[in-house]
mmCIF file of C-alpha atoms and ligand atoms in Angstrom:
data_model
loop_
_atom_site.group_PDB
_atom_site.id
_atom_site.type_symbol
_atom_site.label_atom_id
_atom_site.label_comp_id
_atom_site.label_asym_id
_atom_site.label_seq_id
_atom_site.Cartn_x
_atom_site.Cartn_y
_atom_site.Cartn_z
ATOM 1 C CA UNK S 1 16.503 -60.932 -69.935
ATOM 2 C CA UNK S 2 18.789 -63.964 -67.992
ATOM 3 C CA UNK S 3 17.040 -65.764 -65.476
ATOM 4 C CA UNK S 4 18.390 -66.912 -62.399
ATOM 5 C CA UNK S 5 19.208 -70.089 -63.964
ATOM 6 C CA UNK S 6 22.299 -69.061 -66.004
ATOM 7 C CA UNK S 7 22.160 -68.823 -69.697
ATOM 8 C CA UNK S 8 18.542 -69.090 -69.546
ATOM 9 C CA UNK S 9 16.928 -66.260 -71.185
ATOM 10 C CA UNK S 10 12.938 -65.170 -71.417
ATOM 11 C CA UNK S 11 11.562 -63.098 -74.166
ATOM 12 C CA UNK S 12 8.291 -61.860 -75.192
ATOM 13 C CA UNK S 13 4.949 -62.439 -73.662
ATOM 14 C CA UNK S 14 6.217 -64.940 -70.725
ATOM 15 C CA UNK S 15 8.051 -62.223 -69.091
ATOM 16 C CA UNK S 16 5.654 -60.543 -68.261
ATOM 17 C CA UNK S 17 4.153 -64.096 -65.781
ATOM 18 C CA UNK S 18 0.367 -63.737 -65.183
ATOM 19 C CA UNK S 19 -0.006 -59.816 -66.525
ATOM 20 C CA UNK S 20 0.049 -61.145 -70.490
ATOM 21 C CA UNK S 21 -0.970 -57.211 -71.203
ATOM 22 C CA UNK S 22 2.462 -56.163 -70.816
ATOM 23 C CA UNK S 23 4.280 -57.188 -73.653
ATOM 24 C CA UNK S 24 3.092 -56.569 -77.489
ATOM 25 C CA UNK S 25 5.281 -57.816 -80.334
ATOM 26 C CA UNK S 26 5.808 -53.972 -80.740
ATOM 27 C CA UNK S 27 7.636 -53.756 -77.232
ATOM 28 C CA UNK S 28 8.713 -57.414 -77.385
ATOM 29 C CA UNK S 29 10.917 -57.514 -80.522
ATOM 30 C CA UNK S 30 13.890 -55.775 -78.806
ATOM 31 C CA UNK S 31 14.563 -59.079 -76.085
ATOM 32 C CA UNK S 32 16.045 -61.194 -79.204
ATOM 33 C CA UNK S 33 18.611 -58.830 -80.082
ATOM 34 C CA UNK S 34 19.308 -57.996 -76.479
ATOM 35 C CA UNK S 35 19.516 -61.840 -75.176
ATOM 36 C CA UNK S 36 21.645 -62.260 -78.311
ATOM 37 C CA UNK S 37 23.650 -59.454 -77.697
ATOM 38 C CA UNK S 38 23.953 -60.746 -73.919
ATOM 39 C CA UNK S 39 25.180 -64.196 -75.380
ATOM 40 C CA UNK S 40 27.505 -62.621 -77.427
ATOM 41 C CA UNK S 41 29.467 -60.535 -74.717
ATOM 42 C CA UNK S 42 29.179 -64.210 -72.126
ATOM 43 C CA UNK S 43 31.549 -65.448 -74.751
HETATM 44 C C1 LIG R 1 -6.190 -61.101 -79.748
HETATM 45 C C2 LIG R 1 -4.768 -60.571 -79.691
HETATM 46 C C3 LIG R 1 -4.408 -59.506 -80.482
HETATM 47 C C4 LIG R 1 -3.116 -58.980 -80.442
HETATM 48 N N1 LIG R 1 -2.787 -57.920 -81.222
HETATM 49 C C5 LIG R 1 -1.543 -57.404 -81.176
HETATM 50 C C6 LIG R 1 -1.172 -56.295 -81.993
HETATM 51 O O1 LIG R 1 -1.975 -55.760 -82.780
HETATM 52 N N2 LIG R 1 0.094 -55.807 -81.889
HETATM 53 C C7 LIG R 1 1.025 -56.364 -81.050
HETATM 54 O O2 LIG R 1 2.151 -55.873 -81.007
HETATM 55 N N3 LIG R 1 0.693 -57.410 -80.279
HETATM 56 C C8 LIG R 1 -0.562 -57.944 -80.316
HETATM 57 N N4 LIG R 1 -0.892 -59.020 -79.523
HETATM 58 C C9 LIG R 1 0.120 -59.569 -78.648
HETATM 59 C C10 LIG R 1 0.999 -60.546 -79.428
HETATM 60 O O3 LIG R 1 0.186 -61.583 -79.928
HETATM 61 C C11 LIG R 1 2.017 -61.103 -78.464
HETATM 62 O O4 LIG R 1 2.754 -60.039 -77.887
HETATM 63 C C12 LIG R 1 2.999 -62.042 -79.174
HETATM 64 O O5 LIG R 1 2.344 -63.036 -79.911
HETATM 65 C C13 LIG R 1 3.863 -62.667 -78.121
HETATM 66 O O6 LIG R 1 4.739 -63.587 -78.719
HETATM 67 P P1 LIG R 1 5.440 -64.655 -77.801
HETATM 68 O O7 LIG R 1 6.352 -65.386 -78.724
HETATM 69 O O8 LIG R 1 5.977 -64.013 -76.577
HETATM 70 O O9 LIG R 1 4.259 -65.608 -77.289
HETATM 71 P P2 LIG R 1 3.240 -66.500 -78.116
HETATM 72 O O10 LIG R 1 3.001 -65.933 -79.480
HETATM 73 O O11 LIG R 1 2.076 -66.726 -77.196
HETATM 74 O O12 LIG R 1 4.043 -67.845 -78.319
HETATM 75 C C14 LIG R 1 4.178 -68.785 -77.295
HETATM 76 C C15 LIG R 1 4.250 -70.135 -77.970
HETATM 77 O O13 LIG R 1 4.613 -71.124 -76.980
HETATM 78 C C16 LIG R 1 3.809 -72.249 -77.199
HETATM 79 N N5 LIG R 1 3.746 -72.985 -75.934
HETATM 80 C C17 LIG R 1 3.057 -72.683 -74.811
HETATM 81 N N6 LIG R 1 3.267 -73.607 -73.848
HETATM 82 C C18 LIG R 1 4.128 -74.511 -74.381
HETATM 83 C C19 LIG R 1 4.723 -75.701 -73.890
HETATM 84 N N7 LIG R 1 4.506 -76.136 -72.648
HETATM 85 N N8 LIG R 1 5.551 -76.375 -74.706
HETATM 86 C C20 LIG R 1 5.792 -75.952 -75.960
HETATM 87 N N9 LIG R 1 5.256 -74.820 -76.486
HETATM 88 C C21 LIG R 1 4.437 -74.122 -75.699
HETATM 89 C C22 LIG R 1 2.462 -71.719 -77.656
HETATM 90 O O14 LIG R 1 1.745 -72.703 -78.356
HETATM 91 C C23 LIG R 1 2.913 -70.580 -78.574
HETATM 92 O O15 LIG R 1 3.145 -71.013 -79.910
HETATM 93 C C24 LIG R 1 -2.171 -59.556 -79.563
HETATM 94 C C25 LIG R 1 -2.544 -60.640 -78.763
HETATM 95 C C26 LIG R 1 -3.823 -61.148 -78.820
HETATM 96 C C27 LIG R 1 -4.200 -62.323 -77.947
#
């Protein structure tokens, strides 16, 4: 879920740019635990 800016993460309906169809809070929920399991292994 990083960007190419480093440490910047996206999650939920923005990651999915123009196509807002993609992402439901039922498919969403799982980017917070896996940006904060991301942050967690950077350290
Ligand atoms: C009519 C409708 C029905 C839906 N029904 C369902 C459903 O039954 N089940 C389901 O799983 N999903 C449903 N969804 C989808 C669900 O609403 C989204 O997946 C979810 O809300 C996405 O959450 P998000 O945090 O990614 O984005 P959002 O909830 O859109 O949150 C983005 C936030 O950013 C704020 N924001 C935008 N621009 C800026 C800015 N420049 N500066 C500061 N803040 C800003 C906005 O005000 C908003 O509060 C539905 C969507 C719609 C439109």
């Amino acid at each position: 879920m990083e960007t190419n800016v480093k440490g910047i993460y996206l999650a939920g309906v923005i990651c999915g740019g123009l196509e807002t169809h993609k992402w439901f809070i039922e498919n969403s929920r799982v980017h917070a635990p896996q940006i904060i399991k991301a942050i967690v292994s950077a350290g």
